[in-house]
Short mmCIF file of C-alpha atoms in Angstrom, two decimals:
data_model
loop_
_atom_site.label_atom_id
_atom_site.label_comp_id
_atom_site.label_asym_id
_atom_site.label_seq_id
_atom_site.Cartn_x
_atom_site.Cartn_y
_atom_site.Cartn_z
CA MET A 1310 109.41 75.99 99.42
CA THR A 1311 111.88 73.96 97.34
CA GLY A 1312 114.71 74.49 94.88
CA ARG A 1313 112.18 74.77 92.07
CA ALA A 1314 111.10 78.11 90.65
CA PHE A 1315 108.12 79.72 88.93
CA THR A 1316 108.66 82.08 85.99
CA LYS A 1317 105.94 84.49 84.96
CA PRO A 1318 106.04 86.11 81.51
CA TYR A 1319 104.78 89.63 80.82
CA VAL A 1320 103.56 91.12 77.57
CA THR A 1321 105.72 94.21 78.03
CA ALA A 1322 108.78 95.22 80.00
CA THR A 1323 106.67 97.97 81.54
CA GLY A 1324 104.25 95.40 82.96
CA ARG A 1325 107.13 93.38 84.38
CA MET A 1326 108.64 96.47 85.97
CA ALA A 1327 105.32 97.47 87.57
CA ALA A 1328 104.82 93.99 89.05
CA GLN A 1329 108.36 94.01 90.40
CA ARG A 1330 107.93 97.43 92.02
CA ASN A 1331 104.59 96.36 93.52
CA HIS A 1332 106.29 93.30 94.97
CA GLU A 1333 109.10 95.40 96.46
CA TRP A 1334 106.61 97.86 97.98
CA LEU A 1335 104.56 95.12 99.61
CA VAL A 1336 107.65 93.42 101.04
CA ARG A 1337 108.77 96.76 102.50
CA HIS A 1338 105.45 98.01 103.88
CA ALA A 1339 102.88 95.21 104.16
CA GLY A 1340 104.42 92.64 106.50
CA PRO A 1341 103.16 90.16 107.74
CA MET A 1342 102.16 89.54 104.13
CA VAL A 1343 104.45 86.80 102.79
CA LEU A 1344 105.47 86.87 99.13
CA PRO A 1345 107.77 84.45 97.28
CA ALA A 1346 111.16 86.05 96.69
CA ILE A 1347 112.11 87.20 93.20
CA THR A 1348 115.15 85.17 92.19
CA SER A 1349 115.69 86.38 88.62
CA VAL A 1350 114.63 89.34 86.49
CA ARG A 1351 114.61 89.50 82.70
CA SER A 1352 113.13 92.09 80.36
CA LYS A 1353 109.66 90.47 80.25
CA GLU A 1354 109.95 87.81 82.95
CA LEU A 1355 110.06 87.49 86.71
CA THR A 1356 111.21 84.28 88.34
CA PHE A 1357 110.04 83.54 91.87
CA GLU A 1358 111.04 80.95 94.41
CA TRP A 1359 108.67 77.98 94.38
CA VAL A 1360 105.87 77.73 96.93
CA ASP A 1361 104.15 74.44 97.71
CA GLY A 1362 100.52 75.13 98.51
CA ARG A 1363 96.90 75.03 97.44
CA TYR A 1364 94.61 77.83 96.35
CA ALA A 1365 92.51 79.52 99.01
CA GLU A 1366 89.10 78.02 99.75
CA PRO A 1367 86.02 79.16 101.69
CA ARG A 1368 87.30 77.42 104.85
CA ASP A 1369 90.25 79.85 104.83
CA LEU A 1370 88.16 83.03 104.86
CA GLU A 1371 88.54 83.92 108.54
CA LEU A 1372 92.28 83.19 108.53
CA LEU A 1373 92.77 85.32 105.43
CA ALA A 1374 90.57 88.12 106.75
CA GLU A 1375 92.75 88.42 109.85
CA HIS A 1376 95.87 88.23 107.67
CA LEU A 1377 94.58 91.02 105.41
CA GLY A 1378 93.65 93.17 108.39
CA GLU A 1379 97.17 92.82 109.78
CA SER A 1380 98.75 93.56 106.41
CA HIS A 1381 96.54 96.58 105.68
CA GLY A 1382 97.07 97.98 109.18
CA THR A 1383 100.82 97.54 108.88
CA ALA A 1384 100.90 99.32 105.51
CA TRP A 1385 98.78 102.17 106.88
CA HIS A 1386 101.12 102.61 109.83
CA SER A 1387 104.22 102.34 107.63
CA SER A 1388 103.15 104.68 104.83
CA LEU A 1389 99.49 104.88 103.83
CA HIS A 1390 98.37 107.07 106.75
CA LYS A 1391 99.58 109.91 104.51
CA ALA A 1392 97.61 108.75 101.46
CA ARG A 1393 94.24 110.01 100.25
CA LEU A 1394 91.98 107.72 98.25
CA ALA A 1395 90.93 110.35 95.72
CA THR A 1396 94.43 110.81 94.32
CA ALA A 1397 97.51 108.77 93.45
CA TYR A 1398 100.08 108.36 96.20
CA VAL A 1399 103.85 108.26 95.83
CA SER A 1400 105.67 106.04 98.33
CA ASP A 1401 109.40 105.32 98.05
CA GLY A 1402 109.24 106.67 94.50
CA HIS A 1403 106.52 104.15 93.58
CA VAL A 1404 103.12 105.43 92.46
CA LEU A 1405 100.03 103.73 93.84
CA PRO A 1406 97.01 104.77 91.73
CA GLY A 1407 94.14 106.43 93.55
CA PHE A 1408 90.97 104.52 94.32
CA VAL A 1409 88.38 106.84 92.80
CA GLY A 1410 89.60 107.55 89.29
CA VAL A 1411 90.55 103.99 88.42
CA ARG A 1412 87.24 102.49 89.58
CA ALA A 1413 85.13 105.22 88.01
CA ALA A 1414 86.78 104.63 84.64
CA VAL A 1415 86.28 100.86 84.80
CA LEU A 1416 82.66 101.20 85.94
CA CYS A 1417 81.96 103.38 82.92
CA ARG A 1418 83.50 100.74 80.66
CA ARG A 1419 81.38 98.05 82.31
CA TYR A 1420 78.27 100.16 81.68
CA ARG A 1421 79.13 100.56 78.01
CA ALA A 1422 79.71 96.79 77.79
CA GLY A 1423 76.29 96.04 79.28
CA HIS A 1424 77.39 94.76 82.70
CA ILE A 1425 75.53 97.63 84.41
CA ALA A 1426 71.90 97.65 83.37
CA THR A 1427 70.88 101.30 83.66
CA ALA A 1428 72.33 104.77 83.88
CA GLN A 1429 70.88 105.06 87.38
CA ALA A 1430 72.69 101.89 88.46
CA LEU A 1431 75.92 103.37 87.13
CA GLU A 1432 75.29 106.58 89.08
CA ASP A 1433 74.67 104.56 92.25
CA ALA A 1434 77.91 102.63 91.77
CA LEU A 1435 79.90 105.83 91.13
CA ALA A 1436 78.36 107.37 94.24
CA ARG A 1437 79.61 104.44 96.36
CA VAL A 1438 83.11 104.95 95.01
CA HIS A 1439 83.11 108.67 95.82
CA GLN A 1440 81.58 108.10 99.27
CA ALA A 1441 84.54 105.89 100.16
CA ALA A 1442 87.10 108.56 99.26
CA GLY A 1443 87.24 110.06 102.75
CA ARG A 1444 87.95 106.77 104.52
CA PRO A 1445 91.41 105.61 105.69
CA ALA A 1446 93.63 104.27 102.92
CA ALA A 1447 94.65 100.64 102.62
CA PHE A 1448 95.84 98.91 99.47
CA TYR A 1449 94.11 96.69 96.93
CA LYS A 1450 96.07 93.77 95.53
CA ASP A 1451 93.38 91.66 93.88
CA THR A 1452 92.96 89.08 96.63
CA ASN A 1453 91.19 86.27 94.81
CA PRO A 1454 91.54 82.54 95.62
CA ARG A 1455 94.17 81.97 92.94
CA ASN A 1456 96.36 84.78 94.25
CA ILE A 1457 96.71 83.16 97.68
CA LEU A 1458 98.53 79.89 98.31
CA ILE A 1459 98.01 78.08 101.62
CA THR A 1460 101.15 76.12 102.45
CA PRO A 1461 101.05 72.70 104.17
CA SER A 1462 101.80 74.49 107.47
CA GLY A 1463 98.78 76.79 106.98
CA GLN A 1464 100.78 79.92 106.07
CA PRO A 1465 99.11 82.21 103.50
CA VAL A 1466 101.49 83.25 100.72
CA THR A 1467 100.49 86.05 98.36
CA VAL A 1468 101.32 85.68 94.68
CA ASP A 1469 100.76 87.81 91.57
CA THR A 1470 101.63 91.46 92.19
CA ASP A 1471 100.48 92.74 88.80
CA ASP A 1472 97.86 95.01 90.42
CA LEU A 1473 98.37 97.37 93.35
CA SER A 1474 96.44 100.53 94.14
CA LEU A 1475 94.92 102.46 97.00
CA ALA A 1476 91.57 101.29 98.38
CA PRO A 1477 89.52 101.73 101.56
CA PHE A 1478 89.87 99.25 104.38
CA GLY A 1479 87.72 96.20 103.66
CA TYR A 1480 87.82 96.56 99.88
CA ASP A 1481 90.30 93.75 99.27
CA LEU A 1482 88.48 91.54 101.79
CA ALA A 1483 85.31 92.14 99.79
CA LYS A 1484 87.14 90.98 96.65
CA LEU A 1485 88.01 87.75 98.42
CA VAL A 1486 84.39 87.24 99.53
CA VAL A 1487 83.10 87.86 96.01
CA THR A 1488 85.62 85.67 94.22
CA LEU A 1489 85.30 82.79 96.67
CA SER A 1490 81.52 82.95 96.18
CA MET A 1491 81.76 83.19 92.39
CA THR A 1492 84.11 80.18 92.42
CA HIS A 1493 82.62 77.90 95.09
CA GLY A 1494 79.05 79.14 95.56
CA PRO A 1495 77.35 81.20 98.30
CA LEU A 1496 79.18 81.70 101.59
CA PRO A 1497 77.22 81.52 104.85
CA ALA A 1498 76.38 84.99 106.14
CA ASP A 1499 77.70 84.18 109.60
CA ARG A 1500 81.08 83.16 108.14
CA ILE A 1501 81.34 86.51 106.36
CA GLY A 1502 80.41 88.29 109.58
CA ARG A 1503 83.06 86.42 111.56
CA ALA A 1504 85.65 87.17 108.89
CA LEU A 1505 84.85 90.89 109.01
CA THR A 1506 85.19 90.86 112.80
CA LYS A 1507 88.62 89.20 112.49
CA TYR A 1508 89.64 91.75 109.88
CA ASN A 1509 88.54 94.74 111.95
CA GLU A 1510 90.18 93.44 115.12
CA ALA A 1511 93.49 92.91 113.31
CA ALA A 1512 93.42 96.32 111.62
CA ALA A 1513 92.49 98.10 114.86
CA THR A 1514 95.67 96.89 116.56
CA HIS A 1515 97.50 99.43 114.39
CA HIS A 1516 95.11 102.32 115.10
CA PRO A 1517 91.56 102.36 116.53
CA GLN A 1518 90.13 104.20 113.52
CA LEU A 1519 91.06 101.32 111.20
CA GLY A 1520 88.69 98.73 112.66
CA HIS A 1521 85.36 100.23 111.66
CA THR A 1522 84.46 98.62 108.33
CA THR A 1523 80.76 97.77 108.61
CA LEU A 1524 78.98 94.84 107.01
CA ALA A 1525 76.99 97.28 104.88
CA GLN A 1526 80.22 98.85 103.59
CA LEU A 1527 81.73 95.44 102.93
CA LEU A 1528 78.71 94.46 100.84
CA GLU A 1529 78.78 97.76 98.95
CA TYR A 1530 82.40 97.04 98.06
CA ALA A 1531 81.39 93.49 97.15
CA ASP A 1532 78.70 94.79 94.80
CA LEU A 1533 81.31 96.95 93.08
CA HIS A 1534 83.58 93.92 92.70
CA GLY A 1535 80.65 91.92 91.34
CA VAL A 1536 80.29 94.41 88.49
CA LEU A 1537 84.02 94.80 87.92
CA THR A 1538 84.53 91.02 87.82
CA ALA A 1539 81.47 90.27 85.67
CA PRO A 1540 83.38 89.94 82.35
CA TYR A 1541 85.42 87.05 83.77
CA ILE A 1542 82.53 84.66 84.48
CA GLY A 1543 83.39 81.35 82.82
CA ARG A 1544 87.11 82.10 83.09
CA GLY A 1545 89.64 81.65 85.88
CA GLY A 1546 87.31 79.41 87.87
CA TYR A 1547 84.46 81.95 88.14
CA ARG A 1548 81.24 79.94 87.74
CA TRP A 1549 78.46 82.20 89.03
CA PRO A 1550 77.74 85.94 88.79
CA TRP A 1551 77.83 87.77 92.10
CA THR A 1552 74.11 88.54 91.87
CA HIS A 1553 73.41 84.78 92.07
CA VAL A 1554 75.56 84.11 95.13
CA ARG A 1555 75.26 87.35 97.12
CA PRO A 1556 74.47 86.21 100.68
CA ILE A 1557 72.71 89.22 102.17
CA SER A 1558 70.45 91.89 100.76
CA THR A 1559 70.69 95.47 101.94
CA PRO A 1560 67.79 97.93 101.74
CA ARG A 1561 67.56 99.69 98.41
CA ARG A 1562 68.16 103.43 98.49
CA ARG A 1563 65.06 105.50 97.95
CA THR A 1564 65.33 108.29 95.39
CA CYS A 1565 62.97 111.04 94.33
CA THR A 1566 61.10 110.55 91.07
#
């Protein structure tokens, strides 16, 4: 970090305020997550201290998985053990949107836009969202490669706090897997497996029930992210759709006809 600064503009003062409150909540509850300090606030701008670093790459996946597991476990212990994924949660006066309603609404928009091929595929995706509602609550902060800077010392620094909501454990790790793959190409299955093990081990240090995200669950979350991220292919570094880079296939569910 240097004496330089980074200023981010927002379309509205409401958007700036939400990002600032998300930042404050993460600093308070999600250590060891490191975020650049806010040094100045204006109506539609936030200025942050400068961070020297590069964007996350596939070689960082295991490091970041462990880092996310620690951060999610810390937030659960600090506050989110009282949260339920089906509803919004108020913590320190800050509202974290629930997992179910937000994703269901976006999935329906993706279906209407043609990113989900059939009504049955939409129903399957909605079912995955609702099935996750009873699992322990972590947070989702849109962990994509451009929202993580790796400093020269190897320290991950999280940037961009525009989005923050409740999510099941493993959901934000799945976003990282999907976006790394959509940016750089397919990730080796064994690397994803090792990353999930690191994530679970780190989360479980905060409570044994937090370290049970399975590979099947991770890939179900990844499939949701693949649909939700589909409109951004060709933008922000996303080169391939998730369906082209998905590393492992899971058995298709059988349904009555």
